mmCIF file of N, CA and C in Angstrom:
data_model
loop_
_atom_site.group_PDB
_atom_site.id
_atom_site.type_symbol
_atom_site.label_atom_id
_atom_site.label_comp_id
_atom_site.label_asym_id
_atom_site.label_seq_id
_atom_site.Cartn_x
_atom_site.Cartn_y
_atom_site.Cartn_z
ATOM 1 N N UNK A 1 -4.621 -16.105 -30.086
ATOM 2 C CA UNK A 1 -3.478 -15.976 -29.103
ATOM 3 C C UNK A 1 -3.393 -14.509 -28.810
ATOM 4 N N UNK A 2 -3.326 -13.689 -29.945
ATOM 5 C CA UNK A 2 -3.145 -12.210 -29.627
ATOM 6 C C UNK A 2 -4.198 -11.455 -28.912
ATOM 7 N N UNK A 3 -5.497 -12.018 -29.072
ATOM 8 C CA UNK A 3 -6.537 -11.475 -28.346
ATOM 9 C C UNK A 3 -6.355 -11.593 -26.755
ATOM 10 N N UNK A 4 -5.678 -12.794 -26.371
ATOM 11 C CA UNK A 4 -5.509 -13.066 -25.053
ATOM 12 C C UNK A 4 -4.447 -12.305 -24.647
ATOM 13 N N UNK A 5 -3.382 -12.005 -25.217
ATOM 14 C CA UNK A 5 -2.228 -11.054 -24.678
ATOM 15 C C UNK A 5 -2.794 -9.747 -24.541
ATOM 16 N N UNK A 6 -3.607 -9.221 -25.679
ATOM 17 C CA UNK A 6 -4.129 -7.967 -25.639
ATOM 18 C C UNK A 6 -4.902 -7.762 -24.531
ATOM 19 N N UNK A 7 -5.821 -8.665 -24.135
ATOM 20 C CA UNK A 7 -6.838 -8.710 -23.025
ATOM 21 C C UNK A 7 -5.860 -8.488 -21.819
ATOM 22 N N UNK A 8 -4.952 -9.312 -21.652
ATOM 23 C CA UNK A 8 -4.160 -9.458 -20.329
ATOM 24 C C UNK A 8 -3.417 -8.010 -20.279
ATOM 25 N N UNK A 9 -2.801 -7.373 -21.382
ATOM 26 C CA UNK A 9 -2.156 -6.154 -21.174
ATOM 27 C C UNK A 9 -3.068 -4.928 -21.025
ATOM 28 N N UNK A 10 -4.292 -5.102 -21.431
ATOM 29 C CA UNK A 10 -5.338 -4.125 -21.146
ATOM 30 C C UNK A 10 -5.720 -4.204 -19.642
ATOM 31 N N UNK A 11 -5.803 -5.461 -19.147
ATOM 32 C CA UNK A 11 -6.007 -5.521 -17.615
ATOM 33 C C UNK A 11 -4.729 -5.288 -16.804
ATOM 34 N N UNK A 12 -3.563 -5.293 -17.237
ATOM 35 C CA UNK A 12 -2.394 -4.782 -16.570
ATOM 36 C C UNK A 12 -2.573 -3.431 -16.572
ATOM 37 N N UNK A 13 -2.772 -2.558 -17.471
ATOM 38 C CA UNK A 13 -3.139 -1.118 -17.574
ATOM 39 C C UNK A 13 -4.051 -0.687 -16.611
ATOM 40 N N UNK A 14 -5.277 -1.168 -16.683
ATOM 41 C CA UNK A 14 -6.406 -0.841 -15.905
ATOM 42 C C UNK A 14 -6.029 -0.938 -14.445
ATOM 43 N N UNK A 15 -5.576 -2.167 -13.959
ATOM 44 C CA UNK A 15 -5.067 -2.463 -12.759
ATOM 45 C C UNK A 15 -4.076 -1.478 -12.282
ATOM 46 N N UNK A 16 -3.194 -1.225 -13.089
ATOM 47 C CA UNK A 16 -2.036 -0.145 -12.756
ATOM 48 C C UNK A 16 -2.730 1.105 -12.282
ATOM 49 N N UNK A 17 -3.771 1.536 -13.102
ATOM 50 C CA UNK A 17 -4.350 2.893 -12.780
ATOM 51 C C UNK A 17 -5.100 2.786 -11.408
ATOM 52 N N UNK A 18 -5.823 1.643 -11.060
ATOM 53 C CA UNK A 18 -6.409 1.428 -9.783
ATOM 54 C C UNK A 18 -5.467 1.302 -8.623
ATOM 55 N N UNK A 19 -4.425 0.663 -8.988
ATOM 56 C CA UNK A 19 -3.359 0.364 -7.933
ATOM 57 C C UNK A 19 -2.593 1.668 -7.552
ATOM 58 N N UNK A 20 -2.380 2.544 -8.584
ATOM 59 C CA UNK A 20 -1.707 3.636 -8.468
ATOM 60 C C UNK A 20 -2.636 4.693 -7.543
ATOM 61 N N UNK A 21 -3.997 4.779 -7.755
ATOM 62 C CA UNK A 21 -4.860 5.615 -7.019
ATOM 63 C C UNK A 21 -4.794 5.103 -5.514
ATOM 64 N N UNK A 22 -4.930 3.936 -5.339
ATOM 65 C CA UNK A 22 -4.791 3.248 -3.959
ATOM 66 C C UNK A 22 -3.810 3.799 -3.177
ATOM 67 N N UNK A 23 -2.473 3.419 -3.808
ATOM 68 C CA UNK A 23 -1.294 3.832 -3.117
ATOM 69 C C UNK A 23 -1.015 5.346 -2.965
ATOM 70 N N UNK A 24 -1.524 6.244 -3.859
ATOM 71 C CA UNK A 24 -1.584 7.496 -3.810
ATOM 72 C C UNK A 24 -2.263 7.899 -2.481
ATOM 73 N N UNK A 25 -3.469 7.447 -2.325
ATOM 74 C CA UNK A 25 -4.213 7.647 -1.114
ATOM 75 C C UNK A 25 -3.610 7.378 0.044
ATOM 76 N N UNK A 26 -2.951 6.255 0.035
ATOM 77 C CA UNK A 26 -2.218 5.864 1.232
ATOM 78 C C UNK A 26 -0.873 6.772 1.683
ATOM 79 N N UNK A 27 -0.304 7.068 0.459
ATOM 80 C CA UNK A 27 0.802 7.955 0.622
ATOM 81 C C UNK A 27 0.587 9.383 1.294
ATOM 82 N N UNK A 28 -0.620 9.784 0.570
ATOM 83 C CA UNK A 28 -1.033 11.216 1.020
ATOM 84 C C UNK A 28 -1.860 11.229 2.319
ATOM 85 N N UNK A 29 -2.350 10.231 2.847
ATOM 86 C CA UNK A 29 -3.139 10.281 4.006
ATOM 87 C C UNK A 29 -2.574 9.380 5.110
ATOM 88 N N UNK A 30 -1.593 8.516 4.803
ATOM 89 C CA UNK A 30 -0.861 7.717 6.087
ATOM 90 C C UNK A 30 0.456 8.132 5.987
ATOM 91 N N UNK A 31 1.259 7.905 4.988
ATOM 92 C CA UNK A 31 2.694 8.146 5.155
ATOM 93 C C UNK A 31 2.920 9.478 5.303
ATOM 94 N N UNK A 32 2.379 10.535 4.584
ATOM 95 C CA UNK A 32 2.455 11.838 4.965
ATOM 96 C C UNK A 32 1.969 12.364 6.098
ATOM 97 N N UNK A 33 0.761 11.696 6.627
ATOM 98 C CA UNK A 33 0.336 12.061 7.849
ATOM 99 C C UNK A 33 1.268 11.910 9.033
ATOM 100 N N UNK A 34 1.859 10.811 8.969
ATOM 101 C CA UNK A 34 2.947 10.561 10.189
ATOM 102 C C UNK A 34 4.281 10.849 9.745
ATOM 103 N N UNK A 35 4.428 11.682 8.753
ATOM 104 C CA UNK A 35 5.791 12.348 8.333
ATOM 105 C C UNK A 35 6.733 11.322 8.259
ATOM 106 N N UNK A 36 6.529 10.041 7.519
ATOM 107 C CA UNK A 36 7.359 8.968 7.208
ATOM 108 C C UNK A 36 8.288 9.358 6.171
ATOM 109 N N UNK A 37 9.561 9.392 6.303
ATOM 110 C CA UNK A 37 10.470 9.697 5.157
ATOM 111 C C UNK A 37 10.565 8.621 4.169
ATOM 112 N N UNK A 38 9.756 8.604 3.022
ATOM 113 C CA UNK A 38 9.654 7.620 2.235
ATOM 114 C C UNK A 38 9.362 8.033 0.937
ATOM 115 N N UNK A 39 10.068 7.518 -0.088
ATOM 116 C CA UNK A 39 9.955 8.081 -1.507
ATOM 117 C C UNK A 39 8.645 7.243 -2.240
ATOM 118 N N UNK A 40 7.849 8.008 -2.784
ATOM 119 C CA UNK A 40 6.622 7.331 -3.264
ATOM 120 C C UNK A 40 6.820 5.827 -4.062
ATOM 121 N N UNK A 41 8.043 6.035 -5.132
ATOM 122 C CA UNK A 41 8.304 5.040 -5.944
ATOM 123 C C UNK A 41 8.724 3.610 -4.952
ATOM 124 N N UNK A 42 9.361 3.864 -3.992
ATOM 125 C CA UNK A 42 9.974 2.831 -3.093
ATOM 126 C C UNK A 42 8.768 2.300 -2.450
ATOM 127 N N UNK A 43 7.699 3.098 -2.063
ATOM 128 C CA UNK A 43 6.666 2.675 -1.280
ATOM 129 C C UNK A 43 5.612 1.818 -2.102
ATOM 130 N N UNK A 44 5.676 2.340 -3.503
ATOM 131 C CA UNK A 44 4.780 1.734 -4.337
ATOM 132 C C UNK A 44 5.306 0.375 -4.689
ATOM 133 N N UNK A 45 6.715 0.257 -5.072
ATOM 134 C CA UNK A 45 7.356 -1.036 -5.573
ATOM 135 C C UNK A 45 7.442 -2.029 -4.428
ATOM 136 N N UNK A 46 7.816 -1.622 -3.174
ATOM 137 C CA UNK A 46 8.011 -2.574 -2.135
ATOM 138 C C UNK A 46 6.666 -3.142 -1.566
ATOM 139 N N UNK A 47 5.660 -2.712 -1.828
ATOM 140 C CA UNK A 47 4.435 -3.050 -1.117
ATOM 141 C C UNK A 47 3.391 -3.703 -2.367
ATOM 142 N N UNK A 48 3.923 -4.240 -3.333
ATOM 143 C CA UNK A 48 2.981 -4.873 -4.368
ATOM 144 C C UNK A 48 3.013 -6.277 -3.933
ATOM 145 N N UNK A 49 1.752 -6.919 -4.278
ATOM 146 C CA UNK A 49 1.545 -8.300 -4.161
ATOM 147 C C UNK A 49 1.319 -8.678 -5.698
ATOM 148 N N UNK A 50 2.267 -9.443 -6.220
ATOM 149 C CA UNK A 50 2.259 -9.798 -7.646
ATOM 150 C C UNK A 50 1.082 -10.612 -8.005
ATOM 151 N N UNK A 51 0.878 -11.534 -7.027
ATOM 152 C CA UNK A 51 -0.412 -12.505 -7.292
ATOM 153 C C UNK A 51 -1.690 -11.791 -7.385
ATOM 154 N N UNK A 52 -1.894 -10.889 -6.392
ATOM 155 C CA UNK A 52 -3.240 -10.044 -6.482
ATOM 156 C C UNK A 52 -3.058 -9.265 -7.756
ATOM 157 N N UNK A 53 -2.017 -8.597 -8.074
ATOM 158 C CA UNK A 53 -1.970 -7.758 -9.390
ATOM 159 C C UNK A 53 -2.232 -8.580 -10.502
ATOM 160 N N UNK A 54 -1.618 -9.685 -10.595
ATOM 161 C CA UNK A 54 -1.881 -10.660 -11.877
ATOM 162 C C UNK A 54 -3.487 -11.129 -11.800
ATOM 163 N N UNK A 55 -3.945 -11.355 -10.597
ATOM 164 C CA UNK A 55 -5.378 -11.738 -10.669
ATOM 165 C C UNK A 55 -6.401 -10.825 -11.083
ATOM 166 N N UNK A 56 -5.885 -9.642 -10.742
ATOM 167 C CA UNK A 56 -6.888 -8.373 -11.039
ATOM 168 C C UNK A 56 -6.434 -8.075 -12.467
ATOM 169 N N UNK A 57 -5.433 -8.101 -12.931
ATOM 170 C CA UNK A 57 -5.042 -7.933 -14.371
ATOM 171 C C UNK A 57 -5.862 -8.776 -15.337
ATOM 172 N N UNK A 58 -5.976 -9.992 -14.992
ATOM 173 C CA UNK A 58 -6.589 -11.113 -15.694
ATOM 174 C C UNK A 58 -8.130 -10.830 -15.565
ATOM 175 N N UNK A 59 -8.656 -10.468 -14.499
ATOM 176 C CA UNK A 59 -9.920 -10.141 -14.306
ATOM 177 C C UNK A 59 -10.631 -9.054 -15.230
ATOM 178 N N UNK A 60 -9.799 -7.738 -14.954
ATOM 179 C CA UNK A 60 -10.049 -6.716 -15.941
ATOM 180 C C UNK A 60 -9.879 -6.978 -17.311
ATOM 181 N N UNK A 61 -8.779 -7.601 -17.817
ATOM 182 C CA UNK A 61 -8.489 -7.876 -19.002
ATOM 183 C C UNK A 61 -9.842 -8.701 -19.757
ATOM 184 N N UNK A 62 -10.252 -9.688 -18.977
ATOM 185 C CA UNK A 62 -11.317 -10.512 -19.401
ATOM 186 C C UNK A 62 -12.420 -9.825 -19.601
ATOM 187 N N UNK A 63 -12.731 -8.844 -18.409
ATOM 188 C CA UNK A 63 -13.975 -7.964 -18.360
ATOM 189 C C UNK A 63 -14.020 -7.103 -19.566
ATOM 190 N N UNK A 64 -13.052 -6.386 -19.884
ATOM 191 C CA UNK A 64 -13.008 -5.344 -20.982
ATOM 192 C C UNK A 64 -12.873 -6.107 -22.274
ATOM 193 N N UNK A 65 -12.176 -7.094 -22.404
ATOM 194 C CA UNK A 65 -12.009 -7.720 -23.921
ATOM 195 C C UNK A 65 -13.136 -8.618 -24.167
ATOM 196 N N UNK A 66 -13.575 -9.431 -23.375
ATOM 197 C CA UNK A 66 -14.494 -10.515 -23.527
ATOM 198 C C UNK A 66 -16.091 -10.501 -23.386
ATOM 199 N N UNK A 67 -16.255 -9.465 -22.607
ATOM 200 C CA UNK A 67 -17.716 -9.220 -21.917
ATOM 201 C C UNK A 67 -18.269 -8.022 -22.947
ATOM 202 N N UNK A 68 -19.249 -8.380 -23.642
ATOM 203 C CA UNK A 68 -19.790 -7.463 -24.713
ATOM 204 C C UNK A 68 -20.657 -6.367 -23.944
ATOM 205 N N UNK A 69 -21.297 -6.700 -23.101
ATOM 206 C CA UNK A 69 -22.606 -5.850 -22.376
ATOM 207 C C UNK A 69 -21.948 -4.808 -21.691
ATOM 208 N N UNK A 70 -22.254 -3.623 -21.967
ATOM 209 C CA UNK A 70 -21.808 -2.343 -21.242
ATOM 210 C C UNK A 70 -22.569 -2.370 -19.917
ATOM 211 N N UNK A 71 -23.724 -3.041 -19.832
ATOM 212 C CA UNK A 71 -24.543 -3.065 -18.588
ATOM 213 C C UNK A 71 -23.708 -3.745 -17.444
ATOM 214 N N UNK A 72 -22.958 -4.773 -17.888
ATOM 215 C CA UNK A 72 -22.144 -5.499 -16.828
ATOM 216 C C UNK A 72 -20.886 -4.882 -16.649
ATOM 217 N N UNK A 73 -20.133 -4.351 -17.587
ATOM 218 C CA UNK A 73 -18.884 -3.882 -17.568
ATOM 219 C C UNK A 73 -18.647 -2.608 -16.916
ATOM 220 N N UNK A 74 -19.616 -1.646 -17.346
ATOM 221 C CA UNK A 74 -19.407 -0.326 -16.748
ATOM 222 C C UNK A 74 -19.652 -0.188 -15.158
ATOM 223 N N UNK A 75 -20.676 -0.872 -14.630
ATOM 224 C CA UNK A 75 -20.803 -0.634 -13.165
ATOM 225 C C UNK A 75 -19.644 -1.334 -12.337
ATOM 226 N N UNK A 76 -18.992 -2.438 -12.915
ATOM 227 C CA UNK A 76 -17.957 -2.994 -12.247
ATOM 228 C C UNK A 76 -16.827 -2.079 -12.241
ATOM 229 N N UNK A 77 -16.488 -1.500 -13.685
ATOM 230 C CA UNK A 77 -15.128 -0.621 -13.654
ATOM 231 C C UNK A 77 -15.479 0.767 -12.685
ATOM 232 N N UNK A 78 -16.802 1.134 -12.832
ATOM 233 C CA UNK A 78 -17.006 2.355 -12.014
ATOM 234 C C UNK A 78 -16.788 2.095 -10.475
ATOM 235 N N UNK A 79 -17.294 1.044 -10.011
ATOM 236 C CA UNK A 79 -17.280 0.747 -8.731
ATOM 237 C C UNK A 79 -15.662 0.573 -8.404
ATOM 238 N N UNK A 80 -14.911 -0.111 -9.137
ATOM 239 C CA UNK A 80 -13.358 -0.169 -8.628
ATOM 240 C C UNK A 80 -12.674 1.229 -8.781
ATOM 241 N N UNK A 81 -13.130 2.002 -9.722
ATOM 242 C CA UNK A 81 -12.572 3.268 -9.875
ATOM 243 C C UNK A 81 -12.981 4.258 -8.478
ATOM 244 N N UNK A 82 -14.424 3.951 -8.178
ATOM 245 C CA UNK A 82 -14.797 4.815 -7.117
ATOM 246 C C UNK A 82 -14.058 4.426 -5.814
ATOM 247 N N UNK A 83 -13.813 2.888 -5.743
ATOM 248 C CA UNK A 83 -13.165 2.582 -4.605
ATOM 249 C C UNK A 83 -11.751 2.949 -4.445
ATOM 250 N N UNK A 84 -11.053 3.011 -5.448
ATOM 251 C CA UNK A 84 -9.715 3.379 -5.638
ATOM 252 C C UNK A 84 -9.524 4.937 -5.231
ATOM 253 N N UNK A 85 -10.504 5.813 -5.811
ATOM 254 C CA UNK A 85 -10.437 7.162 -5.670
ATOM 255 C C UNK A 85 -10.821 7.473 -4.046
ATOM 256 N N UNK A 86 -11.439 6.400 -3.363
ATOM 257 C CA UNK A 86 -11.921 6.844 -2.049
ATOM 258 C C UNK A 86 -10.745 6.914 -1.046
ATOM 259 N N UNK A 87 -9.652 6.216 -1.551
ATOM 260 C CA UNK A 87 -8.401 6.468 -0.700
ATOM 261 C C UNK A 87 -7.937 7.795 -0.544
ATOM 262 N N UNK A 88 -8.338 8.667 -1.507
ATOM 263 C CA UNK A 88 -7.845 9.910 -1.488
ATOM 264 C C UNK A 88 -8.761 10.825 -0.257
ATOM 265 N N UNK A 89 -9.727 10.310 0.329
ATOM 266 C CA UNK A 89 -10.443 10.867 1.344
ATOM 267 C C UNK A 89 -9.596 10.571 2.681
ATOM 268 N N UNK A 90 -9.256 11.560 3.335
ATOM 269 C CA UNK A 90 -8.218 11.260 4.366
ATOM 270 C C UNK A 90 -8.541 10.246 5.519
ATOM 271 N N UNK A 91 -9.712 10.040 6.040
ATOM 272 C CA UNK A 91 -10.136 8.896 6.952
ATOM 273 C C UNK A 91 -9.997 7.601 6.320
ATOM 274 N N UNK A 92 -10.388 7.484 5.009
ATOM 275 C CA UNK A 92 -10.250 6.147 4.406
ATOM 276 C C UNK A 92 -8.763 5.613 3.977
ATOM 277 N N UNK A 93 -8.023 6.653 3.470
ATOM 278 C CA UNK A 93 -6.644 6.426 3.014
ATOM 279 C C UNK A 93 -5.983 6.163 4.526
ATOM 280 N N UNK A 94 -6.053 6.803 5.491
ATOM 281 C CA UNK A 94 -5.382 6.762 6.644
ATOM 282 C C UNK A 94 -5.889 5.268 7.202
ATOM 283 N N UNK A 95 -7.050 4.910 7.279
ATOM 284 C CA UNK A 95 -7.490 3.654 7.749
ATOM 285 C C UNK A 95 -6.927 2.603 6.832
ATOM 286 N N UNK A 96 -6.885 2.734 5.683
ATOM 287 C CA UNK A 96 -6.248 1.678 4.748
ATOM 288 C C UNK A 96 -4.815 1.479 5.115
ATOM 289 N N UNK A 97 -4.038 2.536 5.251
ATOM 290 C CA UNK A 97 -2.585 2.681 5.594
ATOM 291 C C UNK A 97 -2.422 1.952 6.796
ATOM 292 N N UNK A 98 -3.232 2.193 7.670
ATOM 293 C CA UNK A 98 -2.933 1.639 9.173
ATOM 294 C C UNK A 98 -3.250 0.121 9.111
ATOM 295 N N UNK A 99 -4.305 -0.345 8.291
ATOM 296 C CA UNK A 99 -4.390 -1.625 8.148
ATOM 297 C C UNK A 99 -3.449 -2.508 7.541
ATOM 298 N N UNK A 100 -2.707 -1.799 6.487
ATOM 299 C CA UNK A 100 -1.676 -2.474 5.776
ATOM 300 C C UNK A 100 -0.313 -2.350 6.696
ATOM 301 N N UNK A 101 -0.080 -1.259 7.352
ATOM 302 C CA UNK A 101 1.256 -1.110 7.814
ATOM 303 C C UNK A 101 1.455 -1.064 9.340
ATOM 304 N N UNK A 102 0.298 -0.647 10.110
ATOM 305 C CA UNK A 102 0.594 -0.374 11.496
ATOM 306 C C UNK A 102 0.493 -1.708 12.217
ATOM 307 N N UNK A 103 1.448 -1.875 13.297
ATOM 308 C CA UNK A 103 1.377 -2.889 14.149
ATOM 309 C C UNK A 103 1.518 -2.439 15.552
ATOM 310 N N UNK A 104 0.454 -2.794 16.170
ATOM 311 C CA UNK A 104 0.304 -2.145 17.733
ATOM 312 C C UNK A 104 0.993 -2.986 18.546
ATOM 313 N N UNK A 105 1.605 -2.231 19.697
ATOM 314 C CA UNK A 105 2.226 -2.918 20.934
ATOM 315 C C UNK A 105 3.343 -3.917 20.520
ATOM 316 N N UNK A 106 4.139 -3.504 19.776
ATOM 317 C CA UNK A 106 5.335 -4.212 19.462
ATOM 318 C C UNK A 106 6.693 -3.896 20.333
ATOM 319 N N UNK A 107 7.445 -4.886 20.426
ATOM 320 C CA UNK A 107 8.673 -4.695 21.215
ATOM 321 C C UNK A 107 9.893 -4.992 20.439
ATOM 322 N N UNK A 108 10.887 -4.080 20.544
ATOM 323 C CA UNK A 108 12.076 -4.208 19.832
ATOM 324 C C UNK A 108 13.326 -4.102 20.674
ATOM 325 N N UNK A 109 14.380 -4.848 20.672
ATOM 326 C CA UNK A 109 15.498 -4.709 21.401
ATOM 327 C C UNK A 109 16.745 -4.302 20.717
ATOM 328 N N UNK A 110 17.494 -3.359 21.310
ATOM 329 C CA UNK A 110 18.835 -3.219 20.578
ATOM 330 C C UNK A 110 19.805 -3.597 21.829
ATOM 331 N N UNK A 111 21.157 -3.406 21.599
ATOM 332 C CA UNK A 111 21.999 -3.717 22.658
ATOM 333 C C UNK A 111 21.780 -3.001 23.968
ATOM 334 N N UNK A 112 21.446 -1.683 23.886
ATOM 335 C CA UNK A 112 21.379 -0.770 25.064
ATOM 336 C C UNK A 112 19.880 -0.491 25.607
ATOM 337 N N UNK A 113 18.887 -0.651 24.466
ATOM 338 C CA UNK A 113 17.562 -0.201 24.953
ATOM 339 C C UNK A 113 16.476 -1.263 24.508
ATOM 340 N N UNK A 114 15.288 -1.089 25.109
ATOM 341 C CA UNK A 114 14.091 -1.855 24.799
ATOM 342 C C UNK A 114 12.994 -0.883 24.411
ATOM 343 N N UNK A 115 12.585 -0.885 23.252
ATOM 344 C CA UNK A 115 11.426 -0.037 22.744
ATOM 345 C C UNK A 115 10.352 -0.734 22.620
ATOM 346 N N UNK A 116 9.093 -0.138 23.177
ATOM 347 C CA UNK A 116 7.807 -0.499 23.164
ATOM 348 C C UNK A 116 6.981 0.403 22.673
ATOM 349 N N UNK A 117 6.062 0.249 21.671
ATOM 350 C CA UNK A 117 5.106 1.093 21.143
ATOM 351 C C UNK A 117 4.548 0.336 19.738
ATOM 352 N N UNK A 118 4.193 1.398 18.894
ATOM 353 C CA UNK A 118 3.513 0.945 17.722
ATOM 354 C C UNK A 118 4.450 1.086 16.327
ATOM 355 N N UNK A 119 4.432 0.258 15.552
ATOM 356 C CA UNK A 119 5.173 0.164 14.339
ATOM 357 C C UNK A 119 4.217 0.959 13.383
ATOM 358 N N UNK A 120 4.710 2.054 12.647
ATOM 359 C CA UNK A 120 3.949 2.687 11.692
ATOM 360 C C UNK A 120 4.339 2.134 10.310
ATOM 361 N N UNK A 121 5.609 1.951 10.153
ATOM 362 C CA UNK A 121 6.053 1.384 8.734
ATOM 363 C C UNK A 121 7.371 0.862 8.803
ATOM 364 N N UNK A 122 7.453 -0.376 8.235
ATOM 365 C CA UNK A 122 8.694 -1.156 8.315
ATOM 366 C C UNK A 122 9.346 -0.856 6.814
ATOM 367 N N UNK A 123 10.417 -0.179 6.568
ATOM 368 C CA UNK A 123 10.933 0.049 5.355
ATOM 369 C C UNK A 123 12.061 -0.948 4.962
ATOM 370 N N UNK A 124 12.991 -0.421 3.921
ATOM 371 C CA UNK A 124 14.059 -1.546 3.558
ATOM 372 C C UNK A 124 15.117 -1.397 4.696
ATOM 373 N N UNK A 125 15.557 -0.360 5.256
ATOM 374 C CA UNK A 125 16.671 -0.318 6.324
ATOM 375 C C UNK A 125 16.095 0.282 7.802
ATOM 376 N N UNK A 126 14.906 0.869 7.874
ATOM 377 C CA UNK A 126 14.500 1.631 9.058
ATOM 378 C C UNK A 126 12.959 1.241 9.327
ATOM 379 N N UNK A 127 12.693 1.129 10.482
ATOM 380 C CA UNK A 127 11.407 1.003 11.277
ATOM 381 C C UNK A 127 11.064 2.402 11.663
ATOM 382 N N UNK A 128 9.847 2.907 11.188
ATOM 383 C CA UNK A 128 9.157 4.122 11.717
ATOM 384 C C UNK A 128 8.382 3.630 12.964
ATOM 385 N N UNK A 129 8.534 4.168 14.020
ATOM 386 C CA UNK A 129 8.108 3.730 15.328
ATOM 387 C C UNK A 129 7.849 4.614 16.339
ATOM 388 N N UNK A 130 6.437 4.508 16.932
ATOM 389 C CA UNK A 130 6.122 5.585 18.061
ATOM 390 C C UNK A 130 6.387 4.697 19.283
ATOM 391 N N UNK A 131 7.293 5.308 20.137
ATOM 392 C CA UNK A 131 7.804 4.954 21.416
ATOM 393 C C UNK A 131 6.694 5.393 22.380
ATOM 394 N N UNK A 132 6.099 4.618 23.293
ATOM 395 C CA UNK A 132 5.369 4.756 24.250
ATOM 396 C C UNK A 132 6.020 5.738 25.465
ATOM 397 N N UNK A 133 7.110 5.390 25.693
ATOM 398 C CA UNK A 133 7.987 5.978 26.909
ATOM 399 C C UNK A 133 8.337 7.447 26.426
ATOM 400 N N UNK A 134 8.911 7.550 25.162
ATOM 401 C CA UNK A 134 9.312 8.766 24.657
ATOM 402 C C UNK A 134 8.190 9.675 24.284
ATOM 403 N N UNK A 135 7.045 9.132 23.735
ATOM 404 C CA UNK A 135 5.951 9.593 23.272
ATOM 405 C C UNK A 135 6.097 10.565 21.926
ATOM 406 N N UNK A 136 6.993 9.782 21.121
ATOM 407 C CA UNK A 136 7.148 10.365 19.853
ATOM 408 C C UNK A 136 7.609 9.391 18.934
ATOM 409 N N UNK A 137 7.700 9.779 17.435
ATOM 410 C CA UNK A 137 8.023 8.884 16.558
ATOM 411 C C UNK A 137 9.527 8.858 16.284
ATOM 412 N N UNK A 138 10.082 7.725 16.310
ATOM 413 C CA UNK A 138 11.576 7.548 16.216
ATOM 414 C C UNK A 138 11.779 6.646 15.098
ATOM 415 N N UNK A 139 13.155 6.622 14.625
ATOM 416 C CA UNK A 139 13.605 5.634 13.465
ATOM 417 C C UNK A 139 14.360 4.661 14.072
ATOM 418 N N UNK A 140 14.069 3.387 13.883
ATOM 419 C CA UNK A 140 15.006 2.268 14.421
ATOM 420 C C UNK A 140 15.735 1.852 13.268
ATOM 421 N N UNK A 141 16.823 1.638 13.331
ATOM 422 C CA UNK A 141 17.748 1.043 12.190
ATOM 423 C C UNK A 141 17.753 -0.519 12.450
ATOM 424 N N UNK A 142 17.274 -1.155 11.391
ATOM 425 C CA UNK A 142 17.014 -2.734 11.426
ATOM 426 C C UNK A 142 18.396 -3.513 11.853
ATOM 427 N N UNK A 143 19.369 -2.849 11.471
ATOM 428 C CA UNK A 143 20.637 -3.606 11.686
ATOM 429 C C UNK A 143 21.184 -3.574 13.149
ATOM 430 N N UNK A 144 20.699 -2.361 13.631
ATOM 431 C CA UNK A 144 21.019 -2.425 15.161
ATOM 432 C C UNK A 144 19.975 -3.203 16.131
ATOM 433 N N UNK A 145 19.031 -3.760 15.711
ATOM 434 C CA UNK A 145 17.988 -4.518 16.536
ATOM 435 C C UNK A 145 18.491 -5.920 16.652
ATOM 436 N N UNK A 146 18.132 -6.374 17.993
ATOM 437 C CA UNK A 146 18.345 -7.842 18.207
ATOM 438 C C UNK A 146 17.146 -8.723 17.762
ATOM 439 N N UNK A 147 17.326 -9.653 17.048
ATOM 440 C CA UNK A 147 15.998 -10.497 16.530
ATOM 441 C C UNK A 147 15.526 -11.153 17.542
#
């Protein structure tokens, strides 16, 4: 029983490192590129999928603890580490961030205005939005929008 717990905790730690690198690349090359006012910890915490995280934790825990052959283990870990580091390359980090967060051709309405453009990021209270008419990035407060 303790080996199962140890394997899972090892997987959690390894997955955390890979996850951290992925979100760091997105933060550096997407969030900062569009000057979205967002604290890294909120970005990291709000955009986690617990099921995917637990699945990878179990996978890496099993891989490290139960697979004895380094010929199998090392290439898989090196592949995932390299893929995580790849998000630090500006084009890859920006493309991944856009895939996660950008929504093209969206329409939002408030009591006074209609906004048409691209959503760059939906936060807890604000939506970072590129308005086609204004041709600039604006912040929309969620509570002021009509559903």
